[in-house]
Amino acid sequence: MDFQNNELLRFTTAGSVDDGKSTLIGRLLYDSKSIFEDQYEAVKNTSEKRGEEGVNLALLTDGLKAEREQGITIDVAYRYFSTPKRKFIIADTPGHIQYTRNMVTGASTANVALILIDARNGIVEQTRRHAFIASLLQIPHLIICINKMDLVDYAQEVYDKIKDEFAAFSYKLDVKDVHFIPMSALNGDNVVEPSKNMTWYQGGTLLYALENVHIGSDHNFIDCRFPVQYVIRPYTDEFHDYRGYAGRVAGGVFKKGDKVMLLPTGFTSTIAKIDTFEGEVAEAHAPMSVTLLLEDDYDLSRGDMIVRENNQPDVTQDIEVMVCWFSDRPLQMRGKYAIQHTTQDVRCIVKDIRYKLDINTLHRNEEDKVIKMNDIARIQIRTTKPLFVDAYRRNRNTGSLIFIDEGTNETVGAGMII
Amino acid sequence: MSYHLNHLKELEAESIFVLREVAAQFENPVLMFSGGKDSILMTHLAMKAFYPAKIPFPLLHIDTGHNFPETIEYRDAMVEKIGARLIVGSVQEAIDKGLVVEEKGYNASRNYLQTTALLEALENGKYDAALGGARRDEEKARAKERFFSHRDEFGQWDPKNQRPELWNIFNGKKQFGEHFRVFPISNWTELDVWQYLALEEVELPSLYFAHKRKVFLRDGIYMADSPFIMKKPEEKVEEMMVRCRTIGDVTCTGVWPSEAASIEDIIIEVSTARKTERGGRADDKRSETAMEDRKKQGYF
């Protein structure tokens, strides 16, 4: 069956309230024929009820009652569509300043970030903030959508100027792959159909870029990391001595017969079998969920990690982290928090707040150490037990962690290990 | 050498990860089994996640008493086959105990009453995590649902106070008395589900395939003729080839004229369909925010 060659691409969209982000997504869904009749009818009725001209495609992506009333998106919403080439998951996040946390959440799993710019306004504070968050979260690919070109007479000079401006500030960021596309989401220019109004633009449409951006190297296939998630022990006659370590490969490629090292003990063993419901497989790579069986009878448990002897993560209790804070209650210096990292559950104390980062200017503020909701800061923590970590830049799975308030159990911060 | 998974394998790996995370983080999880294709998929994935051990939690079916008989037959055969433990929560019992009052009239449905029976079954079993087969593409309120969805002690969902979910890290920490709803197949679409069930050759209830049935037309949707639905005088019963795209109880599940006799036919039908699958669900049509309102009260 031909759908077996489809790849999955996750992207996030960021833009200010008025950049036309919802219209762009609506356009993408509508022109790629992912909208059903009843959804379209519902939106058409609402548009008419409100007395709007034409069909407001932005309504397709408005989810909850509160935001339909206010006309703004207030949380991450996930949308789906597919073409014969790829299946897409959109993490649609709001662009207002107070919702940095949602943007960070949406960005955490994305392969691609779409950043919307209103061609009339060029690069504004929010553009810088979105680009910075994309780089902080290490989204591998950026697509800069220069929207509302219809309102600047589809002029190439406008596009060129914004492109140069973006390049001038993004050199400070850690972004590798950037594409620029001039478009009009309202009229559909360069979204799914090539624009007849911008013949000067030779690049592909947005959908073409999404279908063709190379995502084959987005996972780490070098550093072998297997956090033990769950131990499978059937206790049946047939599988009497079966002890399988279930988990999802967080990095590298594991093969049967590989010599491996077990953390935290440092013991070594050999992979006897990589098991799945369909039977044994020869190798496992990120992001597969498999079950590893070892030659030797060590008693591993959840939170342990299987790695290669000659390529180990840092085993440490003292960790430097860039944190994005999510809670109304500011980050407490010397405060204690629960931490989840891979499949480990530990506690930590905040030893130092190094600086707060101004995400508009990238200025490091070492004086103001009050870290409030939506702030980004570099901090140092000490954990109750060693974690097995890699730099976030090297591996998004073993380089990320979350902070949990021990009183309320809420997730209060997202951390990227330096 | 290139290492890549196709979209179905990647979705499978994600769902298996979530299922194992539930088994590891919670003391007493339960899998909500409705007999619909999504809960069949979830059960199939759970079987894979813990192989060669059995699924380490029971299945819970909330029986409205207004089921298609095919659903119950399928359920019992499947439970037998995979050696799972089945628990049944009954809406009829909730009515008999006076916990809820049955709706009356032409549009009477036990769909709303399910919420009470469900919350009661969860409380009786002291379950701290209930796995559901909801998908984010189904309905606009579900587009914002988390994998791990926190519920307070009343079983309520507060859309404004959901925990952010980053990377593959799921925070299942809770106070005593609270519980979670967990949705391992959040990222699957209707088409993904069918494609995967076809590839995996999973057996499905006969209701999903075209069959001859007595139906009548109401508000543009065909409903199965059943003693549980009161027909209006002008509603005429006719016999035609139909199938279900979703399976709820008889009172709120529309059927579609269809000739799709195999799962391959269904894939073709779904990929060219011009109406959403819940388009046939009378329970969603009550108001524009029907699903959001029910979810807040603790619906699936």
XYZ file of C-alpha atoms in Angstrom, chain B residues 211-218 221-226 231 234-242 255 257:
26
model
C -24.374 -4.322 5.722
C -28.122 -4.271 5.155
C -29.960 -2.527 7.972
C -33.313 -0.916 8.728
C -32.747 2.826 9.035
C -34.652 6.093 9.058
C -33.615 9.643 8.236
C -33.462 12.317 10.945
C -28.492 11.644 9.198
C -29.506 8.011 8.912
C -30.176 6.346 12.279
C -30.486 2.618 12.925
C -34.053 1.536 13.650
C -34.069 0.362 17.252
C -39.550 7.707 15.984
C -43.191 11.177 9.647
C -39.984 9.151 10.018
C -40.209 6.174 7.677
C -38.109 3.071 8.061
C -36.330 1.760 4.975
C -33.734 -0.910 4.377
C -30.398 -0.004 2.832
C -26.652 -0.790 2.730
C -24.937 1.200 5.468
C -24.964 5.211 9.922
C -24.907 4.715 3.125
